[in-house]
Short mmCIF file of C-alpha atoms and ligand atoms in Angstrom, two decimals:
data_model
loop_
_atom_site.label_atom_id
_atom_site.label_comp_id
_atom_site.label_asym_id
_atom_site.label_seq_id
_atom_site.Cartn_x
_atom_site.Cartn_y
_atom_site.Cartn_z
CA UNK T 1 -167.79 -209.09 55.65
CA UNK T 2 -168.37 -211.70 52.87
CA UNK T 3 -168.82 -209.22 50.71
CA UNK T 4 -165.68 -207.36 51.19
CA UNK T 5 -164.03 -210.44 50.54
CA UNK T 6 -165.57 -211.44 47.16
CA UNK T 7 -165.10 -207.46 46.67
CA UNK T 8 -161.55 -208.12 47.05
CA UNK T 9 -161.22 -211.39 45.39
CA UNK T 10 -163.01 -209.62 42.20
CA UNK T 11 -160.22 -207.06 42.33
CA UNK T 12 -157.08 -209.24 42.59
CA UNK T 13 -158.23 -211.51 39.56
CA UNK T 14 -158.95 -208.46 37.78
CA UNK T 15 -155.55 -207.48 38.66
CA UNK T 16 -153.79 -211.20 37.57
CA UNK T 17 -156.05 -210.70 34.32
CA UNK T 18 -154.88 -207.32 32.98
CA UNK T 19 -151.36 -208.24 34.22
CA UNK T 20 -150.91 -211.62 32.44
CA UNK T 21 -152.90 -210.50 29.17
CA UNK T 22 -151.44 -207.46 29.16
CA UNK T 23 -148.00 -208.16 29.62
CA UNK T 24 -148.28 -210.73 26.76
CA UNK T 25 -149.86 -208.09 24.88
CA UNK T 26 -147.54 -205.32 24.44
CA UNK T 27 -144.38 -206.83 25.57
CA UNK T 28 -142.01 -209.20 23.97
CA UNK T 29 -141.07 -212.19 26.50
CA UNK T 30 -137.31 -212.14 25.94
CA UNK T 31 -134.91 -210.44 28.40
CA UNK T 32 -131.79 -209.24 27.32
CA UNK T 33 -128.34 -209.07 29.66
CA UNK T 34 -127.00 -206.32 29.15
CA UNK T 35 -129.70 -204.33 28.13
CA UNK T 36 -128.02 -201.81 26.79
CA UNK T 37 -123.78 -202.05 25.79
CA UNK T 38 -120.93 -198.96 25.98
CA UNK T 39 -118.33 -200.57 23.27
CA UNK T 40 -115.01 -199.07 22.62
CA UNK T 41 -114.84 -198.97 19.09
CA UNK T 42 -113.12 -202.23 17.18
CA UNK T 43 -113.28 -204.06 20.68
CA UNK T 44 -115.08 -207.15 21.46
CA UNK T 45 -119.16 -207.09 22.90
CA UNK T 46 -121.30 -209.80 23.63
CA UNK T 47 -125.02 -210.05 24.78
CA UNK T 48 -127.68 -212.31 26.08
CA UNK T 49 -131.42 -212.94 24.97
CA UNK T 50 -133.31 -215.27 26.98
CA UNK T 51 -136.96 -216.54 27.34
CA UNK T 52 -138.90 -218.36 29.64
CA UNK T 53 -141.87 -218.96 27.50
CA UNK T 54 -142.55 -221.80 24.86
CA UNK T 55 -141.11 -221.08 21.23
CA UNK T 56 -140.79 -221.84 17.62
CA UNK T 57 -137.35 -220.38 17.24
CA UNK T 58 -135.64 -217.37 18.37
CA UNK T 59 -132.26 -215.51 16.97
CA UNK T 60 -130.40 -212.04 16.37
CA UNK T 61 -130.94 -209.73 13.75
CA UNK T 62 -127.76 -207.88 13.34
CA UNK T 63 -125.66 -206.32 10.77
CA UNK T 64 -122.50 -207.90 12.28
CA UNK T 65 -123.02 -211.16 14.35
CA UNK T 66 -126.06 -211.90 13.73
CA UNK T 67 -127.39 -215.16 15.18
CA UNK T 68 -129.41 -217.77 13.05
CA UNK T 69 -133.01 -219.00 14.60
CA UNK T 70 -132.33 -221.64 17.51
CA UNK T 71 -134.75 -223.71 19.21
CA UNK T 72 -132.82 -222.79 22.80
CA UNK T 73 -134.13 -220.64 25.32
CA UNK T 74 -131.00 -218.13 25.42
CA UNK T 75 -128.88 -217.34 22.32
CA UNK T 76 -125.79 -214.74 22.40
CA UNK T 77 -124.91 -211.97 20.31
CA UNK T 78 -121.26 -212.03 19.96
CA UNK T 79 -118.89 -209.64 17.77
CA UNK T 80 -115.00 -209.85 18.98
CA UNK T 81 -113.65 -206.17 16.95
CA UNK T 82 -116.51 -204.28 16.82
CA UNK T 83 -116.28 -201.72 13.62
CA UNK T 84 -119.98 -200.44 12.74
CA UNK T 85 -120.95 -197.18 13.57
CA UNK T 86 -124.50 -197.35 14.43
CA UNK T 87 -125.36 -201.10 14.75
CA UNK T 88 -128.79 -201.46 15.71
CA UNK T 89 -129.47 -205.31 16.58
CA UNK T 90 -132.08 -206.66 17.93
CA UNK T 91 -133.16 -210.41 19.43
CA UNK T 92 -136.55 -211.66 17.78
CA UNK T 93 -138.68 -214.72 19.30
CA UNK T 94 -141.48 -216.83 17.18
CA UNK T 95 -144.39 -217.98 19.24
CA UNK T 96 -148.19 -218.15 19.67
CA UNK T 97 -148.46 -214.68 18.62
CA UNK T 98 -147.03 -212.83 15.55
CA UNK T 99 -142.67 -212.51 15.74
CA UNK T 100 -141.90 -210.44 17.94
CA UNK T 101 -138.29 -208.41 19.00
CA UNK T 102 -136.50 -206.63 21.36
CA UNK T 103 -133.74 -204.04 20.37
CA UNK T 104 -130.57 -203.60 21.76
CA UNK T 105 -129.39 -199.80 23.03
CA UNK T 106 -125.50 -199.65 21.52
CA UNK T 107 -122.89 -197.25 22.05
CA UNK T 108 -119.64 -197.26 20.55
CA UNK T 109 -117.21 -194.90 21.61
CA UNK T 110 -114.05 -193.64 20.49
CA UNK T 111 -111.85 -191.51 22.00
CA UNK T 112 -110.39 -188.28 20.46
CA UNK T 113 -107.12 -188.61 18.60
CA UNK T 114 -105.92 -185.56 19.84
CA UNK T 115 -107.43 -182.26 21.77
CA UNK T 116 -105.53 -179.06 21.20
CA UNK T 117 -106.00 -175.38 22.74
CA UNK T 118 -104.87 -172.20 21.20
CA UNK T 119 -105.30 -168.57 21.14
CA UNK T 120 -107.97 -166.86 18.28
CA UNK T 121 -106.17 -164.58 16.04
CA UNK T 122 -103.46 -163.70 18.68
CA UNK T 123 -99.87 -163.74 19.55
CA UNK T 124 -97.75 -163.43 22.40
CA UNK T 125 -98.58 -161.21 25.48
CA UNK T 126 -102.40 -160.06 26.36
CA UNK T 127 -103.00 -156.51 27.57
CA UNK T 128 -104.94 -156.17 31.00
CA UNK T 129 -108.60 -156.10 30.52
CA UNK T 130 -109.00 -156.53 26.49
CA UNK T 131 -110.64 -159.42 25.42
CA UNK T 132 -109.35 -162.68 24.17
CA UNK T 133 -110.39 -166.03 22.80
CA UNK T 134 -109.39 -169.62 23.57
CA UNK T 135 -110.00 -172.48 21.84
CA UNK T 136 -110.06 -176.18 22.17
CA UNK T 137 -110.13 -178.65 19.35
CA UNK T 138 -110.97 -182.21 19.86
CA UNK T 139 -110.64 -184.13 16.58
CA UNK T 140 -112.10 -187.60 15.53
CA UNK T 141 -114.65 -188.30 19.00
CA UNK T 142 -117.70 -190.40 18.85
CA UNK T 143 -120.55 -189.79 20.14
CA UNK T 144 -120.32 -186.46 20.70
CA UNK T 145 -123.41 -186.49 21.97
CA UNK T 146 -121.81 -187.77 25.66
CA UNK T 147 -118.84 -185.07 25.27
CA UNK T 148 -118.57 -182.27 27.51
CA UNK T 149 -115.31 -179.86 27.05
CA UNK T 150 -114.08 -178.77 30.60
CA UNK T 151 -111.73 -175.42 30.85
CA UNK T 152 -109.35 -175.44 33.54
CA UNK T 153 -107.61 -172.05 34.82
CA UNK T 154 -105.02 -173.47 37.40
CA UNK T 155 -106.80 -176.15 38.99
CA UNK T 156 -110.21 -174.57 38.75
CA UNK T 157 -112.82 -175.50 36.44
CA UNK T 158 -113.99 -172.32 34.32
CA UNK T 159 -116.25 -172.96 31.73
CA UNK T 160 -118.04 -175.79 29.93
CA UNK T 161 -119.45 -177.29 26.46
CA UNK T 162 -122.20 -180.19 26.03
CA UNK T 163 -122.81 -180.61 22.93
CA UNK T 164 -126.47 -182.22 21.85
CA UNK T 165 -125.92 -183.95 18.19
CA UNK T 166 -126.73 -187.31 17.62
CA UNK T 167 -124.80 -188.27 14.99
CA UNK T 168 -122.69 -191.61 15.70
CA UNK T 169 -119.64 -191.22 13.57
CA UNK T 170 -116.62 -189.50 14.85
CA UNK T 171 -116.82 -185.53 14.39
CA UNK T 172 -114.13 -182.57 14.91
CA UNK T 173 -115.60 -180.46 17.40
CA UNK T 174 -114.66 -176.74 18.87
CA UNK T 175 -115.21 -175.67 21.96
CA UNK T 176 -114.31 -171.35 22.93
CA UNK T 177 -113.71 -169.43 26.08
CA UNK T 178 -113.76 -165.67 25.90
CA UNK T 179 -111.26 -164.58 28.35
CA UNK T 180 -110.37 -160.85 30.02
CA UNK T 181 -107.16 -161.11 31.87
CA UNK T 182 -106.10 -159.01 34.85
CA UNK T 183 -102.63 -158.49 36.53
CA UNK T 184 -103.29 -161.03 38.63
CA UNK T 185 -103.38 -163.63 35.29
CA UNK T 186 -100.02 -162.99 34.62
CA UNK T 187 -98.81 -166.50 34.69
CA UNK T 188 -101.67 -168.18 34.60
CA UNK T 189 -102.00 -171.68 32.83
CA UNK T 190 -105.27 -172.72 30.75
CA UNK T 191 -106.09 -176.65 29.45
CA UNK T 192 -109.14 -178.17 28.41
CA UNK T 193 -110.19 -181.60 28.76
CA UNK T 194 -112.77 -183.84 26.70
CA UNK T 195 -114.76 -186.14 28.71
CA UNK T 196 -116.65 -188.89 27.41
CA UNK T 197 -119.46 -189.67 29.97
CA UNK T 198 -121.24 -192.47 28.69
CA UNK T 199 -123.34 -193.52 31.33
CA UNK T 200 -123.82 -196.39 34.29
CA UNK T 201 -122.49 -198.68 31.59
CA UNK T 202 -119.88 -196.71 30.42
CA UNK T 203 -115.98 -196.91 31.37
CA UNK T 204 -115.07 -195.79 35.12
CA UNK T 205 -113.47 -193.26 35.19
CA UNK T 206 -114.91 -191.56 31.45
CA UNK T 207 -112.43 -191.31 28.94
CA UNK T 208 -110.55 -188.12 29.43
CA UNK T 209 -108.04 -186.53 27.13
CA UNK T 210 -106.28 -183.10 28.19
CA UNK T 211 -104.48 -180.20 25.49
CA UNK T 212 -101.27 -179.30 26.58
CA UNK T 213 -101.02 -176.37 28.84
CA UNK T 214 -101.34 -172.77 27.30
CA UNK T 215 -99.37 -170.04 29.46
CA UNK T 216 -101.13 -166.71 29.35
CA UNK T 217 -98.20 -163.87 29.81
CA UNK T 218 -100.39 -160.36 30.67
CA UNK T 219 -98.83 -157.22 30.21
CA UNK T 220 -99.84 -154.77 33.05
CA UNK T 221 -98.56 -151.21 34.40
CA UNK T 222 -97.19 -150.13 37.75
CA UNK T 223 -99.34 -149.63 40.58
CA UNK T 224 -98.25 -148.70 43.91
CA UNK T 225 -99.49 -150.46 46.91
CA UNK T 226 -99.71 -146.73 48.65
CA UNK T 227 -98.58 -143.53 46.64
CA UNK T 228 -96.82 -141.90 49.96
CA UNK T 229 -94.36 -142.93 52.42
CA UNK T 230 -92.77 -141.34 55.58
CA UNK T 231 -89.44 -142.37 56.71
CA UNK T 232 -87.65 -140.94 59.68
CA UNK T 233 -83.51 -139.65 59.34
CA UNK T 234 -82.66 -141.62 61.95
CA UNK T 235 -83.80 -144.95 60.92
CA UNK T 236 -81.40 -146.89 58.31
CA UNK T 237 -83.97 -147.18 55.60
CA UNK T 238 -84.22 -147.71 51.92
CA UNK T 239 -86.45 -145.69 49.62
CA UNK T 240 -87.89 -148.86 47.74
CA UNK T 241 -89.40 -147.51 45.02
CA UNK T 242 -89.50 -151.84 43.54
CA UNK T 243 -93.26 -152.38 42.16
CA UNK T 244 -94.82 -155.16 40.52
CA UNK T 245 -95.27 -154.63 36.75
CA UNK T 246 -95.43 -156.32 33.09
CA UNK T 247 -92.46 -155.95 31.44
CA UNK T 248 -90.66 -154.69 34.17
CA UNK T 249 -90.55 -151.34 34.89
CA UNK T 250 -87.57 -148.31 34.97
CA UNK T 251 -87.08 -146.33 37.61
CA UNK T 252 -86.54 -142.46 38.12
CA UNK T 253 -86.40 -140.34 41.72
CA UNK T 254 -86.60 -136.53 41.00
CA UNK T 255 -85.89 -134.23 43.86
CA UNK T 256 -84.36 -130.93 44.77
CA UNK T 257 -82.59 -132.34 46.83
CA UNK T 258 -80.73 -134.26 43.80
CA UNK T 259 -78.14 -133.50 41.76
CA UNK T 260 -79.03 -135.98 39.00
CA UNK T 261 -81.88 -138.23 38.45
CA UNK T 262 -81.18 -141.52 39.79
CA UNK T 263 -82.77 -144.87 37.99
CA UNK T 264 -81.99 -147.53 40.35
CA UNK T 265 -85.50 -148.60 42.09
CA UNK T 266 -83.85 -148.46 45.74
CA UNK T 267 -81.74 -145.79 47.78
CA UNK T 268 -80.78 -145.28 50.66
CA UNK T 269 -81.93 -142.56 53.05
CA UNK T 270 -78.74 -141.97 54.97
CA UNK T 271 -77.31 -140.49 52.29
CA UNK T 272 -80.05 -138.21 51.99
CA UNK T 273 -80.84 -135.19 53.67
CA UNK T 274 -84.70 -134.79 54.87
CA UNK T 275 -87.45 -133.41 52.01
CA UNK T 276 -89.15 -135.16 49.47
CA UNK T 277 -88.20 -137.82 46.72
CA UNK T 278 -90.51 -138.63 44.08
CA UNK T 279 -89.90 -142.03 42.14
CA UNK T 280 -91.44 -142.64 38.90
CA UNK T 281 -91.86 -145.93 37.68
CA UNK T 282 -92.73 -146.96 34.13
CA UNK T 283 -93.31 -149.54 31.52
CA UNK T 284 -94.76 -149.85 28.06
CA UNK T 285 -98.50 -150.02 29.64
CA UNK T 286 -98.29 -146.93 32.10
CA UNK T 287 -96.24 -145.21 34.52
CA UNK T 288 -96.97 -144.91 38.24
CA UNK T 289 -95.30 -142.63 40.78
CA UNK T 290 -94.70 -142.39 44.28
CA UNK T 291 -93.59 -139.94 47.00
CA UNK T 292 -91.29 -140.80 49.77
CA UNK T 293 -91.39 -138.03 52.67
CA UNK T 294 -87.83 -137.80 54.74
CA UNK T 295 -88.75 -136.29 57.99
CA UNK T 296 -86.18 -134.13 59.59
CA UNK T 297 -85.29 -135.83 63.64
CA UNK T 298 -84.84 -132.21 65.28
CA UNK T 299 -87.96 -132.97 67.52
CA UNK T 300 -87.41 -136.21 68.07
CA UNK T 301 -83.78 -134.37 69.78
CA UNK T 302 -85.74 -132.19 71.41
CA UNK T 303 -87.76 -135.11 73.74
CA UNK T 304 -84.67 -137.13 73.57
CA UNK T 305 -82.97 -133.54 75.80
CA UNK T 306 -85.76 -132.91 77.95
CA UNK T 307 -85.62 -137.08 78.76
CA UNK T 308 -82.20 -137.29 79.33
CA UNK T 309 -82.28 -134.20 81.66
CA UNK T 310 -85.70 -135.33 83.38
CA UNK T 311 -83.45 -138.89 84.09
CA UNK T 312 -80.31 -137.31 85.76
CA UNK T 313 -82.21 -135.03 87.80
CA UNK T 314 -83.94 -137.68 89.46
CA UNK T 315 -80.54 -139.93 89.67
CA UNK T 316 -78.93 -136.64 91.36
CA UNK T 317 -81.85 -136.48 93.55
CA UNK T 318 -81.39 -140.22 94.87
CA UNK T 319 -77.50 -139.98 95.13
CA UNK T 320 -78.17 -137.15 97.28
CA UNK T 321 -80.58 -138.60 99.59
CA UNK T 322 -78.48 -141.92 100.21
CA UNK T 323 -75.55 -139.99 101.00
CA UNK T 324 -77.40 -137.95 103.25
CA UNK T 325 -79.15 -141.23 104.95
CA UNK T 326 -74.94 -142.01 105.44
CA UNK T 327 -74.09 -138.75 106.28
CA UNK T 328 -76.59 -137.97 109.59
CA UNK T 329 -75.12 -141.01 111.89
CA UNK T 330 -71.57 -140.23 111.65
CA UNK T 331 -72.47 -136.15 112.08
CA UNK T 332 -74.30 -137.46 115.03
CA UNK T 333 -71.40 -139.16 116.55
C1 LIG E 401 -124.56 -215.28 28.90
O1 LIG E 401 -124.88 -216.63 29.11
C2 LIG E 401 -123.77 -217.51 29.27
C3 LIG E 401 -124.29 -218.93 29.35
O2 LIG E 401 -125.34 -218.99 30.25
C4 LIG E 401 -123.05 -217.11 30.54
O3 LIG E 401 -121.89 -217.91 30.69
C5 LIG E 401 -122.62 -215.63 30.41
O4 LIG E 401 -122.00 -215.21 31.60
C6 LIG E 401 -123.83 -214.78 30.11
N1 LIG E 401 -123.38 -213.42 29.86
C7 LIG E 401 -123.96 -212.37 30.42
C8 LIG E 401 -123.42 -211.01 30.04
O5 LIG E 401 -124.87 -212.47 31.21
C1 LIG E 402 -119.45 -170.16 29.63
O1 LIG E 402 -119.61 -170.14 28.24
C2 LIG E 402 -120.88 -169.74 27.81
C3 LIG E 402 -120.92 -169.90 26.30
O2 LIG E 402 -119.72 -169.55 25.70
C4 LIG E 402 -121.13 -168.30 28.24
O3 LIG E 402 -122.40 -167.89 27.83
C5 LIG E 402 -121.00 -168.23 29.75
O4 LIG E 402 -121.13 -166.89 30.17
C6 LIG E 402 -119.68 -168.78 30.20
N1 LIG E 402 -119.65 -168.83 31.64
C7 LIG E 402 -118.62 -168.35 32.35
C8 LIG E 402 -118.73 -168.51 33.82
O5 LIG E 402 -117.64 -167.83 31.82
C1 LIG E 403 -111.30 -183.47 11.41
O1 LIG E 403 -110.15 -182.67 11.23
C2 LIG E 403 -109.07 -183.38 10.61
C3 LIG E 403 -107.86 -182.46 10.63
O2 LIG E 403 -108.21 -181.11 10.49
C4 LIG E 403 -109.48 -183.76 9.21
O3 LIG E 403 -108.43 -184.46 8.59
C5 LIG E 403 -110.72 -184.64 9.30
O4 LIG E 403 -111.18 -184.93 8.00
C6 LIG E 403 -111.82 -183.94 10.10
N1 LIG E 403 -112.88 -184.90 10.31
C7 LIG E 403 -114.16 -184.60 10.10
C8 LIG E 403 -115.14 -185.66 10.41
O5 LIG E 403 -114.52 -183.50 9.69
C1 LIG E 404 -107.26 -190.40 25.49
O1 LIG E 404 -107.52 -190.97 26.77
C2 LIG E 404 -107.62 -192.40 26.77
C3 LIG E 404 -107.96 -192.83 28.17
O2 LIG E 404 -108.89 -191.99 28.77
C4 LIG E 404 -106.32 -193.02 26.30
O3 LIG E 404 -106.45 -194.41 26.23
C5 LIG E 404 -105.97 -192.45 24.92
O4 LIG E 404 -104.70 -192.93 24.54
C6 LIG E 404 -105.94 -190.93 24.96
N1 LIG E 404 -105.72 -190.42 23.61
C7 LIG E 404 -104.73 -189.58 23.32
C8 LIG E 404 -104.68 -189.11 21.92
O5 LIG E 404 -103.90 -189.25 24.14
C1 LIG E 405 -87.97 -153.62 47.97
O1 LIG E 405 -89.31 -154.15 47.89
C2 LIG E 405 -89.41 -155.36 47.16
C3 LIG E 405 -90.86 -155.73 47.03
O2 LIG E 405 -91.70 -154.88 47.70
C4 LIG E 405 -88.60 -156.43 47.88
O3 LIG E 405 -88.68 -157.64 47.15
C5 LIG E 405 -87.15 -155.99 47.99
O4 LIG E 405 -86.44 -156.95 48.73
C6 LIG E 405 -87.05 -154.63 48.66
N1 LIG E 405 -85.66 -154.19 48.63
C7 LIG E 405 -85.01 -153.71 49.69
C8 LIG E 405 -83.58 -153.34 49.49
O5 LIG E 405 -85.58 -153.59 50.77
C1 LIG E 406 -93.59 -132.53 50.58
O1 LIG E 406 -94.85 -133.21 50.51
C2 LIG E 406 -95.81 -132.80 51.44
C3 LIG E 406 -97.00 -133.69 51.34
O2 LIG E 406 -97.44 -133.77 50.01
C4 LIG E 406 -96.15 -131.34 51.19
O3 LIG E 406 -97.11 -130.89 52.14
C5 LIG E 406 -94.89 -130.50 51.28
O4 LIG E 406 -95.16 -129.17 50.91
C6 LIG E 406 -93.79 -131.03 50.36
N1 LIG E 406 -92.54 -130.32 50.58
C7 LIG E 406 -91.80 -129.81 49.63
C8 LIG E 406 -90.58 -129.15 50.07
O5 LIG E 406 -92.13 -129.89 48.45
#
């Protein structure tokens, strides 16, 4: 038992040893609050550095602001318009031991002056399924470092750029998207957005700064939905030959049963006697055709007879078994 305690009691003032020594060993006794600053650039920052221990003078070391040696235990590094890229200051103490110093972690930030998006060596409409390059610049940003460039389709994020220099100053950066359209892009709108995410200690929300919107106009060719159609004679129905297309399309119906071609992209069928109508519909990127089928009613007249008969047979049937229900008593009497 007594053992195991002196066992333990050897342990814990090794422990207090190594921590005391050590900790006076490799690290400086001066806390700083904050430790580390986000500053917009040419606005105002200020920091604490504070000790606990005995001293011969502590201060800042600083490019801007820096803070002469004080015999206090907390001195403040203070700049109120902030304009050096790169400022590396740092707190220093002078005591028992050699000087020593802490440095402080600064970030200045500055937001682009303007992010723009545009289309690479193209004008006007895109053609369905070539390929095509956006581009976003974002001019004058620091540090680029915590930039990422977000691409927006719609509402839905698409693509993204981090970029991974370190350099401090403000830089013009680019940022592509390679981009295939398809009918269904006709229309569609495309931004991009630089986001400065500077950390925990960093601005909530980041600094964000949109392009303007860039409308993407696709040219595309007709495409029926279903190449046939059957319509019945009877029925007051249109041939609607309308499709979907990019510019919009012209319209032709060929049939024998035509005189002339007609170009509208809807007619009626009770003007038309039952065969078969082709429409052809076409635009600068294609041409797509399709056939509407006029069925003839003559069988639908046939059931409709053999109904109408089946009906009054049994109504004659009925009639002539009331009246013979009324008949029989007065035959009787
Ligand atoms: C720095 O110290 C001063 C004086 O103690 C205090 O008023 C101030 O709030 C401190 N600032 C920070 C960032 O802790
Ligand atoms: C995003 O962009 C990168 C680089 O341009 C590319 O390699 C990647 O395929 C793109 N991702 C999507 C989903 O488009
Ligand atoms: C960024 O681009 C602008 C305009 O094109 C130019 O005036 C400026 O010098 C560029 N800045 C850098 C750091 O290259
Ligand atoms: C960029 O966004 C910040 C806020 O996130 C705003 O203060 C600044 O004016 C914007 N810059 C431009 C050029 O619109
Ligand atoms: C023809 O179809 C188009 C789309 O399919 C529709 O918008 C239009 O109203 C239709 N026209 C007629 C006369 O039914
Ligand atoms: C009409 O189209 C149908 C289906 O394609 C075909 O079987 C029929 O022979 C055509 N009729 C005429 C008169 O061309």
């Amino acid at each position: 038992m007594l053992q195991y305690f002196f066992g333990l009691l050897y342990l814990f003032s090794v422990l207090l040893f190594v921590t005391l020594t050590g900790s006076q060993a490799d690290e400086c006794p001066l806390q700083l609050n904050p430790q580390r600053v986000v500053v917009k650039y040419g606005s105002s920052v200020s920091v604490n550095c504070s000790t606990s221990v005995q001293h011969k003078g502590m201060g800042w070391e600083s490019s801007e602001g820096a803070v002469p040696m004080t015999k206090d235990s907390l001195t403040t590094w203070r700049v109120s318009e902030l304009r050096v890229w790169g400022i590396e200051p740092s707190c220093y103490i002078n005591y028992n031991k050699p000087q020593c110093a802490v440095n402080l972690l600064v970030t200045i930030y500055k937001t682009p002056d303007s992010v723009s998006i545009s289309t690479v060596n193209h004008n006007g409409p895109m053609m369905e399924r070539n390929q095509y390059e956006l581009q976003c610049d974002v001019l004058n940003v620091a540090p680029v470092q915590y930039l990422t460039v977000n691409w927006y389709k719609g509402q839905t994020l698409v693509n993204q750029t981090i970029f991974t220099d370190t350099i401090k100053t403000p830089v013009n950066k680019t940022s592509k998207l390679l981009i295939s359209p398809v009918r269904a892009d006709d229309g569609a709108q495309y931004r991009c957005e630089a986001k400065l995410e500077l950390g925990e200690e960093g601005p909530r929300p980041p600094p964000t700064n949109t392009s303007k919107t860039l409308n993407v106009e696709v040219y595309y060719k007709p495409k029926h939905s279903s190449s046939t159609e059957t319509i019945s004679k009877t029925k007051e129905e249109s041939l609607n030959c309308t499709v979907k297309a990019n510019p919009a399309p012209t319209y032709s119906w060929h049939s024998e049963h035509l005189k002339e071609t007609i170009s509208s992209s809807v007619i009626r069928s009770s003007t038309l006697s039952s065969g078969n109508y082709t429409c052809i519909a076409t635009n600068s990127q294609g041409t797509d055709s399709k056939m509407f089928i006029i069925i003839s009613t003559g069988r639908t007249t046939f059931w409709a007879i053999i109904s109408c008969g089946v009906i009054v047979a049994v109504v004659l049937i009925i009639a002539y078994a009331i009246y013979k229900c009324n008949a029989s008593p007065n035959s009787v009497i």
